[in-house]
Amino acid sequence: MIVTLTPNPSIDVTMELTAPLSTDTVNRAQSLRQAAGGKGINVSHVAYLSGQETLALYPSQHQDPFVSLIEQSGIPSRRVAVNAPVRINVTITDDRSTAKVNSPGTAVPADTSEILISALLEHVDAANIIVAAGSLPPGLPEDFYGRLVSEVRARNADVIIAVDTSDGPLRALGDDLSVAAPTIMKPNSHELGQLIGTNGRNLEELALAGHVGPIVEGAARLVDQGVHEVLVTLGPAGGVLVTDSGAWKITPPPARVRTTVGTGDASLAGYLIGRAAGRTCPDAARQAIAFGTATASLLGTAFPDSSVIDLERTEVVQLV
């Protein structure tokens, strides 16, 4: 079972406009959708749609609108009682572009860190993969993910732990890798840059030009510090996987890109679904990029299942 924890879930609102977005005027939406979101929630959503056993843990108040949304989705979930409302994130899309505005979330009580980790530990023995993902709400310490990894390892040394975050929490985890390295990390180019102290945009531009050497070297630094598998997602350039056994470049299949919302989360889910099924790391990475590409062809917080991904045209080449 894949158990996910999303410390800062969101109500994802997607508005599709009738014309390109314009400032200093009234824009008209032709549709509006709401969905339960957040990185861990999205991973569980893809797993659920693909028939993979999963459980999504999230903090919220009892009658928060988020609770109804996640129940409507069918995603197996458990609410962790925290006295703070779930934030709202907004995506505005038209025929030419997508704009996303994420709110920071409401400050949570001081004991929330212990409450969330304790809730996760209740399910560690039933899980073969643990996912902790997303931003942290105000009130949680930036070293939250390192503490979580250490406590999960102390309870179950064999469980696979995947962490996917960014900015301050990611840098804090990077500082703790020597003592709290997760099994799997899935940074994008910007996040890899945060971890190794370089410009992530330059990394992606190099990848688009066919030069993935700096990405392989950066991911290998994380492997040297104890991370077993590093999957770097690179948008239209696909992805790079680095483990202690080698490095691989994954080229995505052709697709019409309509959004980038949730593509990284879908890629992580695809990778974990593959690993849970016993696939090799390169085969799981191929599935990851196929899932991410299929998600890019959809609007808003919407995800494909495993029956519609294009594995046949997703290519994997070993580099090292």
mmCIF file of N, CA and C in Angstrom, residues 90-156:
data_model
loop_
_atom_site.group_PDB
_atom_site.id
_atom_site.type_symbol
_atom_site.label_atom_id
_atom_site.label_comp_id
_atom_site.label_asym_id
_atom_site.label_seq_id
_atom_site.Cartn_x
_atom_site.Cartn_y
_atom_site.Cartn_z
ATOM 1 N N VAL A 90 -5.641 28.540 -6.786
ATOM 2 C CA VAL A 90 -6.424 28.877 -7.975
ATOM 3 C C VAL A 90 -5.573 28.709 -9.230
ATOM 4 N N THR A 91 -6.130 28.020 -10.217
ATOM 5 C CA THR A 91 -5.521 27.904 -11.542
ATOM 6 C C THR A 91 -6.442 28.575 -12.550
ATOM 7 N N ILE A 92 -5.885 29.473 -13.359
ATOM 8 C CA ILE A 92 -6.640 30.155 -14.422
ATOM 9 C C ILE A 92 -6.024 29.745 -15.751
ATOM 10 N N THR A 93 -6.848 29.206 -16.620
ATOM 11 C CA THR A 93 -6.325 28.686 -17.877
ATOM 12 C C THR A 93 -7.135 29.205 -19.063
ATOM 13 N N ASP A 94 -6.448 29.393 -20.175
ATOM 14 C CA ASP A 94 -7.111 29.737 -21.439
ATOM 15 C C ASP A 94 -6.429 28.945 -22.553
ATOM 16 N N ASP A 95 -6.705 29.276 -23.782
ATOM 17 C CA ASP A 95 -6.155 28.505 -24.895
ATOM 18 C C ASP A 95 -4.641 28.655 -25.046
ATOM 19 N N ARG A 96 -4.060 29.692 -24.425
ATOM 20 C CA ARG A 96 -2.649 29.986 -24.655
ATOM 21 C C ARG A 96 -1.760 29.742 -23.443
ATOM 22 N N SER A 97 -2.322 29.806 -22.242
ATOM 23 C CA SER A 97 -1.451 29.764 -21.067
ATOM 24 C C SER A 97 -2.220 29.316 -19.840
ATOM 25 N N THR A 98 -1.442 29.058 -18.784
ATOM 26 C CA THR A 98 -1.999 28.689 -17.488
ATOM 27 C C THR A 98 -1.303 29.508 -16.419
ATOM 28 N N ALA A 99 -2.082 30.083 -15.512
ATOM 29 C CA ALA A 99 -1.528 30.800 -14.360
ATOM 30 C C ALA A 99 -2.012 30.118 -13.096
ATOM 31 N N LYS A 100 -1.095 29.921 -12.142
ATOM 32 C CA LYS A 100 -1.454 29.243 -10.894
ATOM 33 C C LYS A 100 -1.046 30.120 -9.730
ATOM 34 N N VAL A 101 -1.962 30.293 -8.771
ATOM 35 C CA VAL A 101 -1.699 31.072 -7.570
ATOM 36 C C VAL A 101 -1.939 30.173 -6.365
ATOM 37 N N ASN A 102 -0.874 29.915 -5.591
ATOM 38 C CA ASN A 102 -0.971 29.078 -4.408
ATOM 39 C C ASN A 102 -0.950 29.941 -3.150
ATOM 40 N N SER A 103 -1.863 29.681 -2.242
ATOM 41 C CA SER A 103 -1.854 30.387 -0.969
ATOM 42 C C SER A 103 -0.968 29.641 0.024
ATOM 43 N N PRO A 104 -0.436 30.336 1.040
ATOM 44 C CA PRO A 104 0.487 29.676 1.970
ATOM 45 C C PRO A 104 -0.193 28.729 2.937
ATOM 46 N N GLY A 105 -1.479 28.919 3.174
ATOM 47 C CA GLY A 105 -2.167 28.134 4.186
ATOM 48 C C GLY A 105 -2.253 28.897 5.491
ATOM 49 N N THR A 106 -3.107 28.417 6.368
ATOM 50 C CA THR A 106 -3.306 29.036 7.672
ATOM 51 C C THR A 106 -2.310 28.479 8.676
ATOM 52 N N ALA A 107 -1.850 29.327 9.573
ATOM 53 C CA ALA A 107 -0.929 28.879 10.617
ATOM 54 C C ALA A 107 -1.566 27.763 11.444
ATOM 55 N N VAL A 108 -0.802 26.711 11.687
ATOM 56 C CA VAL A 108 -1.308 25.566 12.446
ATOM 57 C C VAL A 108 -0.773 25.619 13.876
ATOM 58 N N PRO A 109 -1.452 24.949 14.816
ATOM 59 C CA PRO A 109 -0.994 24.943 16.200
ATOM 60 C C PRO A 109 0.398 24.336 16.349
ATOM 61 N N ALA A 110 1.063 24.667 17.447
ATOM 62 C CA ALA A 110 2.454 24.271 17.658
ATOM 63 C C ALA A 110 2.642 22.756 17.714
ATOM 64 N N ASP A 111 1.617 22.010 18.115
ATOM 65 C CA ASP A 111 1.766 20.557 18.261
ATOM 66 C C ASP A 111 1.414 19.789 16.988
ATOM 67 N N THR A 112 1.166 20.500 15.890
ATOM 68 C CA THR A 112 0.739 19.838 14.651
ATOM 69 C C THR A 112 1.796 18.882 14.117
ATOM 70 N N SER A 113 3.068 19.228 14.231
ATOM 71 C CA SER A 113 4.134 18.367 13.738
ATOM 72 C C SER A 113 4.055 16.986 14.374
ATOM 73 N N GLU A 114 3.942 16.936 15.694
ATOM 74 C CA GLU A 114 3.866 15.661 16.398
ATOM 75 C C GLU A 114 2.582 14.913 16.053
ATOM 76 N N ILE A 115 1.475 15.658 15.897
ATOM 77 C CA ILE A 115 0.195 15.021 15.562
ATOM 78 C C ILE A 115 0.268 14.343 14.194
ATOM 79 N N LEU A 116 0.837 15.023 13.204
ATOM 80 C CA LEU A 116 0.917 14.461 11.854
ATOM 81 C C LEU A 116 1.837 13.250 11.801
ATOM 82 N N ILE A 117 2.997 13.355 12.426
ATOM 83 C CA ILE A 117 3.930 12.228 12.396
ATOM 84 C C ILE A 117 3.338 11.025 13.133
ATOM 85 N N SER A 118 2.676 11.258 14.258
ATOM 86 C CA SER A 118 2.039 10.164 14.997
ATOM 87 C C SER A 118 0.957 9.490 14.160
ATOM 88 N N ALA A 119 0.175 10.292 13.430
ATOM 89 C CA ALA A 119 -0.863 9.720 12.569
ATOM 90 C C ALA A 119 -0.252 8.863 11.468
ATOM 91 N N LEU A 120 0.853 9.321 10.905
ATOM 92 C CA LEU A 120 1.522 8.543 9.862
ATOM 93 C C LEU A 120 2.093 7.244 10.416
ATOM 94 N N LEU A 121 2.679 7.299 11.591
ATOM 95 C CA LEU A 121 3.300 6.110 12.173
ATOM 96 C C LEU A 121 2.280 5.001 12.428
ATOM 97 N N GLU A 122 1.016 5.350 12.607
ATOM 98 C CA GLU A 122 -0.023 4.338 12.804
ATOM 99 C C GLU A 122 -0.178 3.441 11.579
ATOM 100 N N HIS A 123 0.265 3.897 10.419
ATOM 101 C CA HIS A 123 0.052 3.154 9.172
ATOM 102 C C HIS A 123 1.352 2.632 8.554
ATOM 103 N N VAL A 124 2.462 2.857 9.224
ATOM 104 C CA VAL A 124 3.757 2.487 8.644
ATOM 105 C C VAL A 124 3.880 0.984 8.430
ATOM 106 N N ASP A 125 3.395 0.188 9.361
ATOM 107 C CA ASP A 125 3.561 -1.259 9.249
ATOM 108 C C ASP A 125 2.701 -1.858 8.138
ATOM 109 N N ALA A 126 1.633 -1.158 7.746
ATOM 110 C CA ALA A 126 0.757 -1.652 6.677
ATOM 111 C C ALA A 126 1.200 -1.170 5.303
ATOM 112 N N ALA A 127 2.172 -0.278 5.257
ATOM 113 C CA ALA A 127 2.598 0.332 3.993
ATOM 114 C C ALA A 127 3.880 -0.306 3.482
ATOM 115 N N ASN A 128 4.005 -0.377 2.147
ATOM 116 C CA ASN A 128 5.314 -0.689 1.590
ATOM 117 C C ASN A 128 5.987 0.552 1.030
ATOM 118 N N ILE A 129 5.190 1.628 0.848
ATOM 119 C CA ILE A 129 5.737 2.911 0.415
ATOM 120 C C ILE A 129 5.061 4.034 1.206
ATOM 121 N N ILE A 130 5.873 4.934 1.742
ATOM 122 C CA ILE A 130 5.391 6.136 2.425
ATOM 123 C C ILE A 130 5.775 7.340 1.571
ATOM 124 N N VAL A 131 4.822 8.245 1.355
ATOM 125 C CA VAL A 131 5.079 9.474 0.610
ATOM 126 C C VAL A 131 4.752 10.666 1.504
ATOM 127 N N ALA A 132 5.696 11.553 1.692
ATOM 128 C CA ALA A 132 5.469 12.812 2.399
ATOM 129 C C ALA A 132 5.771 13.919 1.404
ATOM 130 N N ALA A 133 4.790 14.782 1.134
ATOM 131 C CA ALA A 133 4.965 15.668 -0.017
ATOM 132 C C ALA A 133 4.231 16.989 0.143
ATOM 133 N N GLY A 134 4.834 18.012 -0.466
ATOM 134 C CA GLY A 134 4.207 19.312 -0.565
ATOM 135 C C GLY A 134 4.845 20.363 0.311
ATOM 136 N N SER A 135 4.284 21.556 0.239
ATOM 137 C CA SER A 135 4.743 22.657 1.081
ATOM 138 C C SER A 135 4.313 22.410 2.521
ATOM 139 N N LEU A 136 4.816 23.229 3.421
ATOM 140 C CA LEU A 136 4.434 23.144 4.825
ATOM 141 C C LEU A 136 3.623 24.386 5.195
ATOM 142 N N PRO A 137 2.573 24.228 5.983
ATOM 143 C CA PRO A 137 1.810 25.400 6.409
ATOM 144 C C PRO A 137 2.604 26.199 7.433
ATOM 145 N N PRO A 138 2.312 27.483 7.574
ATOM 146 C CA PRO A 138 2.953 28.259 8.636
ATOM 147 C C PRO A 138 2.744 27.581 9.988
ATOM 148 N N GLY A 139 3.812 27.493 10.754
ATOM 149 C CA GLY A 139 3.726 26.836 12.058
ATOM 150 C C GLY A 139 4.453 25.514 12.114
ATOM 151 N N LEU A 140 4.660 24.856 10.960
ATOM 152 C CA LEU A 140 5.464 23.638 10.941
ATOM 153 C C LEU A 140 6.922 24.013 10.710
ATOM 154 N N PRO A 141 7.860 23.388 11.438
ATOM 155 C CA PRO A 141 9.277 23.719 11.258
ATOM 156 C C PRO A 141 9.795 23.229 9.915
ATOM 157 N N GLU A 142 10.763 23.941 9.347
ATOM 158 C CA GLU A 142 11.283 23.568 8.025
ATOM 159 C C GLU A 142 11.967 22.206 8.032
ATOM 160 N N ASP A 143 12.419 21.729 9.193
ATOM 161 C CA ASP A 143 13.065 20.415 9.247
ATOM 162 C C ASP A 143 12.056 19.287 9.460
ATOM 163 N N PHE A 144 10.766 19.565 9.222
ATOM 164 C CA PHE A 144 9.705 18.582 9.454
ATOM 165 C C PHE A 144 9.964 17.281 8.707
ATOM 166 N N TYR A 145 10.340 17.371 7.428
ATOM 167 C CA TYR A 145 10.499 16.144 6.640
ATOM 168 C C TYR A 145 11.675 15.304 7.116
ATOM 169 N N GLY A 146 12.757 15.940 7.538
ATOM 170 C CA GLY A 146 13.869 15.178 8.089
ATOM 171 C C GLY A 146 13.476 14.447 9.353
ATOM 172 N N ARG A 147 12.735 15.110 10.210
ATOM 173 C CA ARG A 147 12.253 14.468 11.434
ATOM 174 C C ARG A 147 11.326 13.312 11.104
ATOM 175 N N LEU A 148 10.459 13.511 10.112
ATOM 176 C CA LEU A 148 9.530 12.456 9.710
ATOM 177 C C LEU A 148 10.291 11.231 9.201
ATOM 178 N N VAL A 149 11.275 11.445 8.338
ATOM 179 C CA VAL A 149 12.053 10.325 7.804
ATOM 180 C C VAL A 149 12.725 9.557 8.943
ATOM 181 N N SER A 150 13.316 10.256 9.885
ATOM 182 C CA SER A 150 14.002 9.601 11.004
ATOM 183 C C SER A 150 13.034 8.761 11.834
ATOM 184 N N GLU A 151 11.844 9.298 12.109
ATOM 185 C CA GLU A 151 10.896 8.571 12.952
ATOM 186 C C GLU A 151 10.284 7.380 12.226
ATOM 187 N N VAL A 152 10.026 7.521 10.929
ATOM 188 C CA VAL A 152 9.520 6.378 10.156
ATOM 189 C C VAL A 152 10.576 5.289 10.092
ATOM 190 N N ARG A 153 11.829 5.657 9.857
ATOM 191 C CA ARG A 153 12.914 4.670 9.803
ATOM 192 C C ARG A 153 13.044 3.927 11.137
ATOM 193 N N ALA A 154 12.872 4.651 12.233
ATOM 194 C CA ALA A 154 12.975 4.013 13.540
ATOM 195 C C ALA A 154 11.864 2.994 13.765
ATOM 196 N N ARG A 155 10.699 3.244 13.153
ATOM 197 C CA ARG A 155 9.573 2.322 13.298
ATOM 198 C C ARG A 155 9.662 1.157 12.314
ATOM 199 N N ASN A 156 10.071 1.435 11.076
ATOM 200 C CA ASN A 156 10.129 0.400 10.040
ATOM 201 C C ASN A 156 11.289 0.713 9.104
#
